[in-house]
Coordinates of C-alpha atoms in Angstrom, one line a residue:
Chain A
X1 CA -40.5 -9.7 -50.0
X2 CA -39.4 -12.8 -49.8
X3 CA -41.5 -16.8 -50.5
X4 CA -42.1 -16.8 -46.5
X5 CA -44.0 -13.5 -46.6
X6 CA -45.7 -14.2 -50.3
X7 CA -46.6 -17.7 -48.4
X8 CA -48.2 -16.1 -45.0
X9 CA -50.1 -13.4 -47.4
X10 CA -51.8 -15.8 -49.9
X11 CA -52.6 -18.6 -47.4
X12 CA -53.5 -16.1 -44.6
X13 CA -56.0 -14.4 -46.6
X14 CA -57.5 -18.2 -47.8
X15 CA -57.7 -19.1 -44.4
X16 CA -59.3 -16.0 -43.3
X17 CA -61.9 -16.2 -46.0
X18 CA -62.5 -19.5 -45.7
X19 CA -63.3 -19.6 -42.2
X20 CA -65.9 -16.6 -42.9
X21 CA -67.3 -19.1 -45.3
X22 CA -67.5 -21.5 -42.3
X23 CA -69.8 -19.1 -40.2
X24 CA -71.9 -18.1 -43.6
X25 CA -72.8 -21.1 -45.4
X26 CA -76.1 -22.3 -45.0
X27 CA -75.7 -26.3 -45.9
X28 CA -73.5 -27.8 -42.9
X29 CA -71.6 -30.3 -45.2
X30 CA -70.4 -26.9 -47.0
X31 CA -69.2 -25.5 -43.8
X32 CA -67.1 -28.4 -42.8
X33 CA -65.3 -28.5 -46.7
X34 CA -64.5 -24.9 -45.7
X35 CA -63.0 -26.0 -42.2
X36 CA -61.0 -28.5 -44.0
X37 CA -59.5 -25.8 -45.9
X38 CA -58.9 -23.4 -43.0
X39 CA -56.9 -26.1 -41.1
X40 CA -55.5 -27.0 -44.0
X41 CA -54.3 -23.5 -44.4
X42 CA -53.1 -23.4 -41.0
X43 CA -51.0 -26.0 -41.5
X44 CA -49.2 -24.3 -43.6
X45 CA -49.0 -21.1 -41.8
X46 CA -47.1 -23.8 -39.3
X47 CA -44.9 -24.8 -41.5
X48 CA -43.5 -21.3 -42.3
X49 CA -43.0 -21.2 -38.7
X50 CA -40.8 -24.1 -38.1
X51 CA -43.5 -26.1 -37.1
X52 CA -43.4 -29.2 -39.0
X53 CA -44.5 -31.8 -36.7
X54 CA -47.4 -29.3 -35.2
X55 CA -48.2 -28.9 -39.3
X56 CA -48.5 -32.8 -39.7
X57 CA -50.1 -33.4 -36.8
X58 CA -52.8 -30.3 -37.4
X59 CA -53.5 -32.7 -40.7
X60 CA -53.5 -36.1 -39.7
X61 CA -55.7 -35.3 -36.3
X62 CA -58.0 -32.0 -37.3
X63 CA -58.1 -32.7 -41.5
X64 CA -58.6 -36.3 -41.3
X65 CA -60.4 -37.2 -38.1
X66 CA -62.4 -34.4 -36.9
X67 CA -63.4 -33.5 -39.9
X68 CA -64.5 -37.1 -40.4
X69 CA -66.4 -37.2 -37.4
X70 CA -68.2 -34.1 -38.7
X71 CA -69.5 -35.2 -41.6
X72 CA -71.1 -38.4 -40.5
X73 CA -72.5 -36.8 -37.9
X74 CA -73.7 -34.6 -40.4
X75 CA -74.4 -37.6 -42.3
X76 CA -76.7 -39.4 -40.0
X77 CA -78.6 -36.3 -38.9
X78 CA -80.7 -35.9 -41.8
X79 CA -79.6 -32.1 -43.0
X80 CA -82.5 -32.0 -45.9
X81 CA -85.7 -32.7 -43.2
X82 CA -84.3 -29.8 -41.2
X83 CA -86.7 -26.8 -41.2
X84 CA -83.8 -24.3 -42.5
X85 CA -86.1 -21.1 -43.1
X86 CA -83.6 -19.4 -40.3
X87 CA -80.0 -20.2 -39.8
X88 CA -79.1 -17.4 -38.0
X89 CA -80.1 -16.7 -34.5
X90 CA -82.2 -13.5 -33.1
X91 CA -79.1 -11.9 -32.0
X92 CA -77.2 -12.4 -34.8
X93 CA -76.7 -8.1 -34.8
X94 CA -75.2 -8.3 -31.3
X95 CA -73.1 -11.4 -31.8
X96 CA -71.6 -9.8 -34.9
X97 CA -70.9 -6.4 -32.4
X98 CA -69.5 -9.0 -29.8
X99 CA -67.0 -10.2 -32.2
X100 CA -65.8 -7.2 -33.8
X101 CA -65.3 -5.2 -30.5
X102 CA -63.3 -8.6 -29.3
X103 CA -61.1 -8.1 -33.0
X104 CA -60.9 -4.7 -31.9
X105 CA -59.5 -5.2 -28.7
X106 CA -57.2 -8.2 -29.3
X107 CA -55.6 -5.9 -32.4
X108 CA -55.4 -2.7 -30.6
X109 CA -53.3 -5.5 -27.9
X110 CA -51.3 -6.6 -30.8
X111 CA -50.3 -3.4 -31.8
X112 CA -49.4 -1.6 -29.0
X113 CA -48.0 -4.6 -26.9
X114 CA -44.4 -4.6 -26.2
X115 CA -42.5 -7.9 -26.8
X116 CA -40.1 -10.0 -25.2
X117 CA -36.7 -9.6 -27.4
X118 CA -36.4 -12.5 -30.7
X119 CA -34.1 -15.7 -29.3
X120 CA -32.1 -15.5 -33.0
X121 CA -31.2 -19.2 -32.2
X122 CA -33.7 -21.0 -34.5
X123 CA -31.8 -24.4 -34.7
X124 CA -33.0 -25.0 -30.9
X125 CA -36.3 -25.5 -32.3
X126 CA -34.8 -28.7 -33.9
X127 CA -32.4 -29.8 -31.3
X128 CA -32.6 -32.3 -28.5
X129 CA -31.0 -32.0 -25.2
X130 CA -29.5 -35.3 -23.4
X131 CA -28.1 -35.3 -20.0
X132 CA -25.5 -37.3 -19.1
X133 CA -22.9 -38.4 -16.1
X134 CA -19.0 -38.1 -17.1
X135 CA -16.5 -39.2 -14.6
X136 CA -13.5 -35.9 -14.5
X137 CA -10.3 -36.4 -13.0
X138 CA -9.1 -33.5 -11.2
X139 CA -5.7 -32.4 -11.5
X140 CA -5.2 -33.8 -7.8
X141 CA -6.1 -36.9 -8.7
X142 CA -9.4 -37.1 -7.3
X143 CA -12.5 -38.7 -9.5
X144 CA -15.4 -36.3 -9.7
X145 CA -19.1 -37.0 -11.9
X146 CA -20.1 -34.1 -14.2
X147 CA -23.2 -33.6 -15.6
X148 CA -22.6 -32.8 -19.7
X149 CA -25.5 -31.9 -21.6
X150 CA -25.4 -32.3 -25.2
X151 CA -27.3 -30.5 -28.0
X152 CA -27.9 -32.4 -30.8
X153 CA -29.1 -30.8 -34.3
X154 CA -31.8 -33.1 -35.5
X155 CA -35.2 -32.7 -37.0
X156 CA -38.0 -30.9 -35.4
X157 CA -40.5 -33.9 -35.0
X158 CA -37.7 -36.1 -33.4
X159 CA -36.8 -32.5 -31.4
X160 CA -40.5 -32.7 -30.5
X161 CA -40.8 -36.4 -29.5
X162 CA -38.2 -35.5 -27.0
X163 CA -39.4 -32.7 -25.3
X164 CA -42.5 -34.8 -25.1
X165 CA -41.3 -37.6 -23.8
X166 CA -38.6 -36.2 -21.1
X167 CA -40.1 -33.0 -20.3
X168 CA -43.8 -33.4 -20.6
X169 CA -44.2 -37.0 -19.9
X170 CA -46.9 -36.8 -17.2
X171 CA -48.8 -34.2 -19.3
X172 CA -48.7 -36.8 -22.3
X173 CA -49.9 -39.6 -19.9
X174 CA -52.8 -37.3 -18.9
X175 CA -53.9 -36.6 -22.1
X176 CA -53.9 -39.7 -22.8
X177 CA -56.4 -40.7 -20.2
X178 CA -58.2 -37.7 -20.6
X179 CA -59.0 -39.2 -24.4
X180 CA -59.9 -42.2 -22.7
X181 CA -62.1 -40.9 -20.6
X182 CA -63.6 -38.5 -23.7
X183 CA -64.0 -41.8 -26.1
X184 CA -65.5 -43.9 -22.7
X185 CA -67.8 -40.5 -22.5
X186 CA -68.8 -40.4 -25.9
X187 CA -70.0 -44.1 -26.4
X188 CA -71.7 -43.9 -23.1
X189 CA -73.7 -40.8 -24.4
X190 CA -74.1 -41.6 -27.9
X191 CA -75.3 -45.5 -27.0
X192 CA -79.2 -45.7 -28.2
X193 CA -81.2 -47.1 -25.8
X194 CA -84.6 -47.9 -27.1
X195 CA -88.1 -46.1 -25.0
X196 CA -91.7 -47.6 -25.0
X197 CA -92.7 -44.5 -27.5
X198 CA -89.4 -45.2 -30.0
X199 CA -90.1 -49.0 -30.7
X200 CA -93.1 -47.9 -31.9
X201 CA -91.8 -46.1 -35.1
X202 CA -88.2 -48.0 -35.4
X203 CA -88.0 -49.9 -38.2
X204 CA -88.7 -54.0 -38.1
X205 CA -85.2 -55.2 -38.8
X206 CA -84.1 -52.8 -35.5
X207 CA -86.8 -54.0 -33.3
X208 CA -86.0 -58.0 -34.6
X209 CA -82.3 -57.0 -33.3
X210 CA -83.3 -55.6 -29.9
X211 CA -85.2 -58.8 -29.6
X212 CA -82.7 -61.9 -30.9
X213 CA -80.4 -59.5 -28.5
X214 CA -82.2 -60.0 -25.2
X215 CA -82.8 -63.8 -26.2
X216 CA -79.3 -64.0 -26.4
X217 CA -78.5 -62.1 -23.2
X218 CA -81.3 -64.3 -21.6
X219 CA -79.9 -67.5 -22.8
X220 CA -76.3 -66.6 -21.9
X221 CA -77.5 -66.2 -17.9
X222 CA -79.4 -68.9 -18.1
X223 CA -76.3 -70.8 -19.0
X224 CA -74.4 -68.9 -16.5
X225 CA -76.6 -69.7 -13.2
X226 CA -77.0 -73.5 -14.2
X227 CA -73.1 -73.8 -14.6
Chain B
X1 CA -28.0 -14.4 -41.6
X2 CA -31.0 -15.3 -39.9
X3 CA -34.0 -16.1 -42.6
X4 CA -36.3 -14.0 -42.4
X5 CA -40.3 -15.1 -41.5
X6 CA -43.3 -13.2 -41.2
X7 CA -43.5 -11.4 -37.4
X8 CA -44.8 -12.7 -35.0
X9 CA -47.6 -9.6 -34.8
X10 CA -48.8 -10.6 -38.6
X11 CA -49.2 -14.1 -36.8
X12 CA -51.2 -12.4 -33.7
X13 CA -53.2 -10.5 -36.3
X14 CA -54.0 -13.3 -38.3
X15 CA -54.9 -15.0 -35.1
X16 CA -57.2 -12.6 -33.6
X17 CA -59.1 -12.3 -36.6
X18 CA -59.7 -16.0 -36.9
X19 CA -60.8 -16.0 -33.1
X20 CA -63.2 -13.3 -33.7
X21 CA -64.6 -15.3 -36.8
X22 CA -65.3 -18.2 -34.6
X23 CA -66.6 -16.6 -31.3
X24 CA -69.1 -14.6 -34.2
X25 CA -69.9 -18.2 -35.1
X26 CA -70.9 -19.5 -32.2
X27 CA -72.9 -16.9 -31.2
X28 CA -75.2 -16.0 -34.3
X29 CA -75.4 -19.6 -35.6
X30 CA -78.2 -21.7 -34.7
X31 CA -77.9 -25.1 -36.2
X32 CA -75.5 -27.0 -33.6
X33 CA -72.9 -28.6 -35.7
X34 CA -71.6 -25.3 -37.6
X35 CA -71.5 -23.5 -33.5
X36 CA -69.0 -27.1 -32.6
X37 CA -67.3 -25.9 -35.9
X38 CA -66.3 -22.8 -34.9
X39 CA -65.6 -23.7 -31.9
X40 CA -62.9 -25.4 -33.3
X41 CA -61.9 -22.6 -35.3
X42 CA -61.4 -21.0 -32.2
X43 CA -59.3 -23.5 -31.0
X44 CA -57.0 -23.3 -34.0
X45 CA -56.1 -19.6 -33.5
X46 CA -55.0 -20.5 -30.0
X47 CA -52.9 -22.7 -31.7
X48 CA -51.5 -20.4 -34.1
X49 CA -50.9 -18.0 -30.9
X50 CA -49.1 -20.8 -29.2
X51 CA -46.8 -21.7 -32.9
X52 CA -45.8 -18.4 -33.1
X53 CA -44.5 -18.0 -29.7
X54 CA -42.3 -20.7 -29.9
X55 CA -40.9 -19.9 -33.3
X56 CA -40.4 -16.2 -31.5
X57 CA -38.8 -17.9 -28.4
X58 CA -37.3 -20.6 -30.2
X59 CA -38.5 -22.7 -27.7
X60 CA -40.7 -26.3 -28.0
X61 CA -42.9 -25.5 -25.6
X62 CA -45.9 -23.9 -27.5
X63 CA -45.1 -26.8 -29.7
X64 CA -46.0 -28.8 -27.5
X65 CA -48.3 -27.2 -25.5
X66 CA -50.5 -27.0 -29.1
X67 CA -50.3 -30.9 -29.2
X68 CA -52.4 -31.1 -26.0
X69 CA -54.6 -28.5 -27.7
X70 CA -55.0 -30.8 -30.5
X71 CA -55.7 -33.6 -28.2
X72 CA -58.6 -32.2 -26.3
X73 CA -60.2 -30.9 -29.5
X74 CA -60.8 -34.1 -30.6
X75 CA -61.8 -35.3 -27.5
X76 CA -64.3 -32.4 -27.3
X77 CA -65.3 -33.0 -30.8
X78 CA -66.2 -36.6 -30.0
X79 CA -68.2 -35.9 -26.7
X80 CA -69.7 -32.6 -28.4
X81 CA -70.9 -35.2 -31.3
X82 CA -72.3 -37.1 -29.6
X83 CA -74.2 -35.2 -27.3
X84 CA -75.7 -34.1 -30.7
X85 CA -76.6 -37.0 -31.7
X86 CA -78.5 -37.3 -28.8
X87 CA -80.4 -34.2 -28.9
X88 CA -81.3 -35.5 -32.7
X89 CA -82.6 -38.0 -31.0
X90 CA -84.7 -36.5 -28.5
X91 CA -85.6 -33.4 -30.5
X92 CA -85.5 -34.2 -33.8
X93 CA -84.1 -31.2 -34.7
X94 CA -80.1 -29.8 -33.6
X95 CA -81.5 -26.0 -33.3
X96 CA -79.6 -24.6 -30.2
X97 CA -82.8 -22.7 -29.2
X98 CA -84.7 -25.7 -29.2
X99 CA -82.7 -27.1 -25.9
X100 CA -84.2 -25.1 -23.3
X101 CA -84.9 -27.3 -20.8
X102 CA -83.1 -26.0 -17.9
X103 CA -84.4 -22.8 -18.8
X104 CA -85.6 -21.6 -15.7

């Protein structure tokens, strides 16, 4: 028993209870404290695995912005006017049977899978591969280009930042769109748009907005088709 | 000598069992935000799956591979929010039985 196993015990069980805690609390703002604590558990778990920049990038994207975007969302609904007399759902018997048979079968797959062999060569999760052209003279005299590639021992998030950036690079530009594309998507459907029935009950100082807003807009073509 | 980690299966168990937290999440929960949340619970044992792999294979792929995950989670999270927000809006209420429109 050594600190990697005491490690994976204590924080595995946290996470695992903490994400039951997740499903079971009633009060939302108490389920995403306990999602911070899963992923922050999980981040660990990466760690022990020679995960480091996965670890610090589970925190700095899932802990600190998800989880931000959670709670004002959870913020700005109102939790407390919520009717809460049922949180779970009708089929809350079958859903927990659909679970459990799925834990069943993925852990009767776990245990009687057969693996691909261990690479024992741990450093190559922290080494970076460069390519390059070296001219070889031949023992006739003729001038030949080699192709040498060089491993190089360095940390994992600079091992990472390689892969991602030779290997992957039209993935990573992708993604990046695709977030884009997501944040485009999200202000398009989150934008409020006012209906005859809604400016009724808004508050003044909205309504006073909306208005001074179209005067504005108004004014600024006005301007526009004189010019 | 190597150092010695916790195997891979420990990490597949650990994983499955998360999975099956989540998926029991989404299905019995009701109020809209805690089904996104375990969602993403979901999400994160993939990602555990995907670690664990490439500490097995000592290969940087799954390392990779679980950045993209991270990257559409957020981006799911964000249009997932807002969609909510939305449904506030037009419901005032985030009950997933309550959006049964398309019922047929």
């Amino acid at each position: 028993m050594n600190v990697a196993f005491l490690v994976f015990f204590v924080v595995g069980t946290i996470a695992v209870a903490s994400s039951i805690l997740v499903v079971a609390m009633r009060n939302p703002v108490h389920s995403a404290l306990f999602l911070l604590l899963t992923f922050l558990c999980v981040a660990i778990l990466f760690v022990v695995k020679d995960a480091e920049f996965v670890a610090a990038v589970q925190v700095l994207v899932y802990a600190g912005g998800i989880m931000v975007l959670f709670l004002f969302v959870v913020m700005l609904i109102n939790v407390r006017h919520l009717p809460d007399d049922r949180t779970l759902s009708r089929f809350w018997k079958g859903g927990v049977g659909v679970g459990l048979a799925i834990f069943l079968l993925l852990a009767t797959v776990v245990r009687t899978g057969t693996y691909h062999d261990q690479n024992p060569n741990k450093k190559l999760l922290r080494s970076t591969a460069s390519h390059r052209v070296r001219k070889v003279t031949n023992p006739d005299g003729s001038v030949t280009r080699k192709r040498v590639v060089r491993h190089r021992t360095v940390g994992n998030s600079e091992a990472v930042g390689m892969a991602l950036y030779q290997d992957y690079l039209v993935p990573f530009e992708v993604a990046s769109l695709f977030l884009l594309v997501a944040m485009i998507g999200a202000i398009v459907i989150g934008k409020r748009e006012l209906s005859a029935p809604e400016e009724e009950t808004s508050p003044d100082f909205i309504l006073k907005r909306m208005e001074k807003e179209k005067e504005v807009k108004e004014a600024m073509r006005k301007e526009a088709m004189s010019a | 000598m190597p150092e010695v980690v916790p195997s891979t299966e420990a990490y597949l168990m650990l994983s499955g069992t998360l999975f099956a937290v989540g998926l029991i999440g989404v299905i019995i929960r009701r109020n809209m935000i805690t089904v996104l949340m375990a969602i993403e619970l979901m999400m994160n044992a993939v990602n555990i799956n995907l670690v664990a792999f490439s500490h097995r294979f000592a290969s940087l792929e799954g390392q990779v591979f679980t950045i993209f995950v991270i990257t559409v989670a957020a981006g799911e999270a964000a249009v997932g929010l807002a969609i909510i927000i939305q449904l506030y809006r037009l419901k005032s209420s985030i009950n997933v039985d309550e959006a049964s429109e398309l019922n047929g």
